[in-house]
């Protein structure tokens, strides 16, 4: 049983058999248009909510007591807060972009962030100080310094993981797998990392001259060089293990505890390694060599996170693809679309093809359709007994997004057709006709949308060659620009890396610490080289399309 | 407003109205477990730290590191380590010699010795009741590290401070106590300051 694709919603649609089995009502309720199926807010009556609120207050008190001296350094504090807030915002937006289903309620994400930045930092700060002091009293400051990696990893990772546990208590059904654990863990780690960075800046400024320059210097080392490979990565890994253990009730207790413990152990090991003399202790203090070591360790920290993320995403997308296939509703997704949703490379190829053919509006429309489909798929995958109202809302969102994609495709096609004709007119081949009518047959655009979604190339000739002409027009515009940009960026980035490397080698030969700015220049050079590679890839893709 | 599943269960509208106790109790139990873990992490170190005496004697015949930076000092005779003001992660150590507080902190420093001496003087001048007892004078450690020293009187104490800079590392020394105590222990503390070593990294 199928539904007319690109229609206005389920009102005039035939209903898939599985939904009828679930009690699909004859007249649908008011439909949601976004991914959130039911609009569930905070569970006000749960003890976990009030416990979390109390702990937040307690964490704020601990932070205030531990940082009374910062009132003397308002400029440094404000600068550090702004810099690291922007730094954290980048990752927040990144998580939002990657998280296709986007069903995590804002209040829960904010709670995760606040747990890391308030409760975890407040508790860990005092616990670390008291443990340090106890070791100093019993043995020596040297031993306290040597034990610091083990102590910090144990205290901080435990407090952060307790945040994931609290989120499970707050919304067990919202933490429905390893991916949720990974995302919430990353947000807790993000809150912790940025708050800790601000703490280090004010401590550093208090120990030095209290100038804003120290805030910027620390931003370079802790924000740019260290990136998000520290607390974000560690807590994401530990959270993924806990999320897996919470969801997989069909596995034995030892297996679930084993996976959660292994993930926590991995996070603990990475943290201890980072704090060891191999990592941050030397890296932040000893010039360019230390920065290079720090950057290397950064990659070491990111590799396990990348592996865990890949495993989690693969499992999640396969689960969602199975759920969507089980729905057997072509209006929601045809087989090719389900295959695209289940594969990150295919999705990327689809976005890229949409960008090349129809520009950002078309790519955005494709992304939003994927988002709506993924939300429905996740909902189906998580619920044994789905709520028909919620299903209606999610399905309506998919259909609405498909309609928007059709409109975006029509608009881009008309635009490129006009450009094509204008070029012919300029060449004196034929007179400029009147603008194209605003609406085209719905099925035509739907075919085009399908073809874009499934990554099958252009519209297959349905539009009379306009799509092909538009694409070729883009090629003419894009090839020289991409080639020049790629060449220029490669030159600038390569020169920066080479010059910085030479300066570091010279300093090493002279036995002096290389200026930290060379490290920053090398990093910027690498970023520019990556951009050059992106432009070169774009060039190759455009040439392939042609 | 749509009720959450948890709320429906709590309010008895989710599954027959008899599940109020189950989820609520489990949730409460979970909260208690989380609070217990947090208490263990926070109160455990606090209680341990409180139970231990704040000072302990240290060997005065061998150098002691201030923290991770390559800075050492030999404590003066009769010195006790004051754990309440010692922060290895901030390369900071405080000894108690009689009633005198002998505090040392090492940190990375890219400036010059005169600049740091100026900063040290300004910091002291900002304290309550500051009176300068002597102009800055040059000093050096046995290792040959140059430094600047200045004596002062405060509202509640008397003492002196010194700063040393070499190889991008600065060490700040602060000595303070009552006048008789400082007078009685200055020689030993000065001898200890002379044993400061900085680097190599």
mmCIF file of N, CA, C and O in Angstrom, chain B residues 15-64:
data_model
loop_
_atom_site.group_PDB
_atom_site.id
_atom_site.type_symbol
_atom_site.label_atom_id
_atom_site.label_comp_id
_atom_site.label_asym_id
_atom_site.label_seq_id
_atom_site.Cartn_x
_atom_site.Cartn_y
_atom_site.Cartn_z
ATOM 1 N N UNK B 15 -0.474 2.542 33.455
ATOM 2 C CA UNK B 15 -0.679 1.095 33.398
ATOM 3 C C UNK B 15 -1.535 0.645 34.577
ATOM 4 O O UNK B 15 -1.067 -0.018 35.496
ATOM 5 N N UNK B 16 -2.741 1.064 34.590
ATOM 6 C CA UNK B 16 -3.676 0.535 35.562
ATOM 7 C C UNK B 16 -3.658 1.201 36.912
ATOM 8 O O UNK B 16 -4.355 0.771 37.818
ATOM 9 N N UNK B 17 -2.867 2.232 37.125
ATOM 10 C CA UNK B 17 -2.925 2.996 38.355
ATOM 11 C C UNK B 17 -2.243 2.366 39.550
ATOM 12 O O UNK B 17 -2.298 2.897 40.639
ATOM 13 N N UNK B 18 -1.521 1.250 39.366
ATOM 14 C CA UNK B 18 -0.916 0.604 40.529
ATOM 15 C C UNK B 18 0.603 0.693 40.502
ATOM 16 O O UNK B 18 1.278 -0.004 41.216
ATOM 17 N N UNK B 19 1.143 1.550 39.630
ATOM 18 C CA UNK B 19 2.596 1.559 39.479
ATOM 19 C C UNK B 19 3.249 2.755 40.164
ATOM 20 O O UNK B 19 4.402 3.031 39.937
ATOM 21 N N UNK B 20 2.469 3.452 40.982
ATOM 22 C CA UNK B 20 2.997 4.665 41.603
ATOM 23 C C UNK B 20 4.258 4.383 42.399
ATOM 24 O O UNK B 20 5.245 5.073 42.301
ATOM 25 N N UNK B 21 4.224 3.314 43.186
ATOM 26 C CA UNK B 21 5.332 3.061 44.095
ATOM 27 C C UNK B 21 6.572 2.588 43.341
ATOM 28 O O UNK B 21 7.672 3.006 43.621
ATOM 29 N N UNK B 22 6.409 1.721 42.360
ATOM 30 C CA UNK B 22 7.540 1.091 41.680
ATOM 31 C C UNK B 22 8.517 2.071 41.054
ATOM 32 O O UNK B 22 9.639 2.207 41.545
ATOM 33 N N UNK B 23 8.135 2.802 40.009
ATOM 34 C CA UNK B 23 9.074 3.707 39.350
ATOM 35 C C UNK B 23 9.587 4.798 40.282
ATOM 36 O O UNK B 23 10.755 5.156 40.239
ATOM 37 N N UNK B 24 8.694 5.313 41.126
ATOM 38 C CA UNK B 24 9.099 6.376 42.043
ATOM 39 C C UNK B 24 10.181 5.874 42.994
ATOM 40 O O UNK B 24 11.213 6.523 43.191
ATOM 41 N N UNK B 25 9.933 4.693 43.557
ATOM 42 C CA UNK B 25 10.890 4.142 44.514
ATOM 43 C C UNK B 25 12.209 3.827 43.824
ATOM 44 O O UNK B 25 13.287 4.098 44.374
ATOM 45 N N UNK B 26 12.128 3.278 42.611
ATOM 46 C CA UNK B 26 13.366 2.953 41.889
ATOM 47 C C UNK B 26 14.141 4.224 41.579
ATOM 48 O O UNK B 26 15.359 4.281 41.716
ATOM 49 N N UNK B 27 13.401 5.255 41.178
ATOM 50 C CA UNK B 27 14.053 6.523 40.867
ATOM 51 C C UNK B 27 14.709 7.124 42.108
ATOM 52 O O UNK B 27 15.843 7.600 42.068
ATOM 53 N N UNK B 28 13.958 7.046 43.210
ATOM 54 C CA UNK B 28 14.494 7.580 44.471
ATOM 55 C C UNK B 28 15.745 6.811 44.882
ATOM 56 O O UNK B 28 16.747 7.398 45.307
ATOM 57 N N UNK B 29 15.678 5.494 44.727
ATOM 58 C CA UNK B 29 16.824 4.656 45.087
ATOM 59 C C UNK B 29 18.035 5.014 44.223
ATOM 60 O O UNK B 29 19.167 5.103 44.718
ATOM 61 N N UNK B 30 17.777 5.230 42.944
ATOM 62 C CA UNK B 30 18.868 5.615 42.048
ATOM 63 C C UNK B 30 19.490 6.934 42.476
ATOM 64 O O UNK B 30 20.712 7.085 42.481
ATOM 65 N N UNK B 31 18.630 7.897 42.854
ATOM 66 C CA UNK B 31 19.144 9.200 43.303
ATOM 67 C C UNK B 31 20.002 9.036 44.549
ATOM 68 O O UNK B 31 21.062 9.662 44.682
ATOM 69 N N UNK B 32 19.524 8.201 45.473
ATOM 70 C CA UNK B 32 20.292 7.974 46.708
ATOM 71 C C UNK B 32 21.646 7.362 46.365
ATOM 72 O O UNK B 32 22.680 7.738 46.935
ATOM 73 N N UNK B 33 21.660 6.444 45.395
ATOM 74 C CA UNK B 33 22.928 5.818 45.010
ATOM 75 C C UNK B 33 23.887 6.855 44.416
ATOM 76 O O UNK B 33 25.080 6.869 44.742
ATOM 77 N N UNK B 34 23.354 7.736 43.542
ATOM 78 C CA UNK B 34 24.211 8.770 42.949
ATOM 79 C C UNK B 34 24.735 9.701 44.036
ATOM 80 O O UNK B 34 25.928 10.054 44.071
ATOM 81 N N UNK B 35 23.840 10.096 44.960
ATOM 82 C CA UNK B 35 24.268 10.988 46.051
ATOM 83 C C UNK B 35 25.329 10.319 46.916
ATOM 84 O O UNK B 35 26.291 10.962 47.352
ATOM 85 N N UNK B 36 25.154 9.010 47.149
ATOM 86 C CA UNK B 36 26.136 8.290 47.965
ATOM 87 C C UNK B 36 27.498 8.283 47.280
ATOM 88 O O UNK B 36 28.535 8.489 47.925
ATOM 89 N N UNK B 37 27.488 8.076 45.957
ATOM 90 C CA UNK B 37 28.763 8.076 45.223
ATOM 91 C C UNK B 37 29.417 9.459 45.282
ATOM 92 O O UNK B 37 30.627 9.588 45.506
ATOM 93 N N UNK B 38 28.602 10.495 45.075
ATOM 94 C CA UNK B 38 29.152 11.855 45.133
ATOM 95 C C UNK B 38 29.698 12.163 46.524
ATOM 96 O O UNK B 38 30.752 12.787 46.670
ATOM 97 N N UNK B 39 28.956 11.699 47.548
ATOM 98 C CA UNK B 39 29.411 11.921 48.923
ATOM 99 C C UNK B 39 30.732 11.205 49.160
ATOM 100 O O UNK B 39 31.645 11.747 49.803
ATOM 101 N N UNK B 40 30.853 9.996 48.618
ATOM 102 C CA UNK B 40 32.100 9.243 48.782
ATOM 103 C C UNK B 40 33.258 10.000 48.138
ATOM 104 O O UNK B 40 34.356 10.091 48.706
ATOM 105 N N UNK B 41 32.991 10.561 46.951
ATOM 106 C CA UNK B 41 34.051 11.264 46.222
ATOM 107 C C UNK B 41 34.414 12.579 46.908
ATOM 108 O O UNK B 41 35.579 12.962 46.963
ATOM 109 N N UNK B 42 33.405 13.267 47.450
ATOM 110 C CA UNK B 42 33.648 14.606 48.007
ATOM 111 C C UNK B 42 33.966 14.547 49.502
ATOM 112 O O UNK B 42 34.966 15.118 49.964
ATOM 113 N N UNK B 43 33.125 13.850 50.264
ATOM 114 C CA UNK B 43 33.273 13.870 51.723
ATOM 115 C C UNK B 43 34.426 12.963 52.166
ATOM 116 O O UNK B 43 35.099 13.255 53.152
ATOM 117 N N UNK B 44 34.668 11.887 51.423
ATOM 118 C CA UNK B 44 35.761 10.983 51.786
ATOM 119 C C UNK B 44 37.099 11.699 51.859
ATOM 120 O O UNK B 44 37.748 11.696 52.920
ATOM 121 N N UNK B 45 37.535 12.354 50.776
ATOM 122 C CA UNK B 45 38.802 13.093 50.846
ATOM 123 C C UNK B 45 38.790 14.197 51.896
ATOM 124 O O UNK B 45 39.801 14.438 52.566
ATOM 125 N N UNK B 46 37.620 14.846 52.067
ATOM 126 C CA UNK B 46 37.548 15.912 53.070
ATOM 127 C C UNK B 46 37.795 15.360 54.469
ATOM 128 O O UNK B 46 38.601 15.901 55.240
ATOM 129 N N UNK B 47 37.103 14.231 54.776
ATOM 130 C CA UNK B 47 37.250 13.644 56.107
ATOM 131 C C UNK B 47 38.677 13.144 56.315
ATOM 132 O O UNK B 47 39.264 13.340 57.397
ATOM 133 N N UNK B 48 39.237 12.526 55.282
ATOM 134 C CA UNK B 48 40.614 12.022 55.384
ATOM 135 C C UNK B 48 41.578 13.169 55.634
ATOM 136 O O UNK B 48 42.462 13.106 56.502
ATOM 137 N N UNK B 49 41.369 14.251 54.879
ATOM 138 C CA UNK B 49 42.251 15.408 55.004
ATOM 139 C C UNK B 49 42.140 16.047 56.380
ATOM 140 O O UNK B 49 43.131 16.464 56.978
ATOM 141 N N UNK B 50 40.893 16.102 56.878
ATOM 142 C CA UNK B 50 40.674 16.692 58.212
ATOM 143 C C UNK B 50 41.293 15.839 59.309
ATOM 144 O O UNK B 50 41.759 16.353 60.332
ATOM 145 N N UNK B 51 41.263 14.522 59.109
ATOM 146 C CA UNK B 51 41.756 13.627 60.151
ATOM 147 C C UNK B 51 43.284 13.686 60.280
ATOM 148 O O UNK B 51 43.835 13.326 61.322
ATOM 149 N N UNK B 52 43.959 14.118 59.244
ATOM 150 C CA UNK B 52 45.427 14.148 59.273
ATOM 151 C C UNK B 52 45.904 15.491 59.821
ATOM 152 O O UNK B 52 45.278 16.524 59.566
ATOM 153 N N UNK B 53 46.990 15.490 60.568
ATOM 154 C CA UNK B 53 47.521 16.773 61.068
ATOM 155 C C UNK B 53 47.975 17.647 59.903
ATOM 156 O O UNK B 53 48.520 17.132 58.916
ATOM 157 N N UNK B 54 47.749 18.973 59.987
ATOM 158 C CA UNK B 54 48.037 19.840 58.844
ATOM 159 C C UNK B 54 49.531 20.011 58.572
ATOM 160 O O UNK B 54 49.906 20.400 57.475
ATOM 161 N N UNK B 55 50.374 19.792 59.572
ATOM 162 C CA UNK B 55 51.805 19.956 59.336
ATOM 163 C C UNK B 55 52.548 18.662 59.659
ATOM 164 O O UNK B 55 52.073 17.861 60.463
ATOM 165 N N UNK B 56 53.679 18.505 59.014
ATOM 166 C CA UNK B 56 54.540 17.381 59.361
ATOM 167 C C UNK B 56 55.988 17.791 59.103
ATOM 168 O O UNK B 56 56.257 18.630 58.230
ATOM 169 N N UNK B 57 56.915 17.213 59.888
ATOM 170 C CA UNK B 57 58.317 17.569 59.687
ATOM 171 C C UNK B 57 58.822 17.079 58.335
ATOM 172 O O UNK B 57 58.321 16.091 57.799
ATOM 173 N N UNK B 58 59.776 17.786 57.784
ATOM 174 C CA UNK B 58 60.372 17.363 56.515
ATOM 175 C C UNK B 58 61.883 17.251 56.703
ATOM 176 O O UNK B 58 62.461 17.955 57.541
ATOM 177 N N UNK B 59 62.528 16.365 55.958
ATOM 178 C CA UNK B 59 63.981 16.274 56.049
ATOM 179 C C UNK B 59 64.629 17.578 55.592
ATOM 180 O O UNK B 59 64.244 18.133 54.557
ATOM 181 N N UNK B 60 65.568 18.064 56.371
ATOM 182 C CA UNK B 60 66.176 19.371 56.061
ATOM 183 C C UNK B 60 67.584 19.218 55.502
ATOM 184 O O UNK B 60 68.345 20.185 55.469
ATOM 185 N N UNK B 61 67.899 18.007 55.078
ATOM 186 C CA UNK B 61 69.246 17.803 54.535
ATOM 187 C C UNK B 61 69.226 17.373 53.070
ATOM 188 O O UNK B 61 70.240 16.980 52.531
ATOM 189 N N UNK B 62 68.076 17.431 52.463
ATOM 190 C CA UNK B 62 68.013 17.061 51.044
ATOM 191 C C UNK B 62 67.034 17.964 50.316
ATOM 192 O O UNK B 62 66.049 18.435 50.904
ATOM 193 N N UNK B 63 67.319 18.227 49.025
ATOM 194 C CA UNK B 63 66.433 19.138 48.279
ATOM 195 C C UNK B 63 65.058 18.533 48.034
ATOM 196 O O UNK B 63 64.903 17.324 47.930
ATOM 197 N N UNK B 64 64.083 19.436 47.962
ATOM 198 C CA UNK B 64 62.695 19.014 47.765
ATOM 199 C C UNK B 64 62.122 19.775 46.564
ATOM 200 O O UNK B 64 62.341 20.987 46.429
#
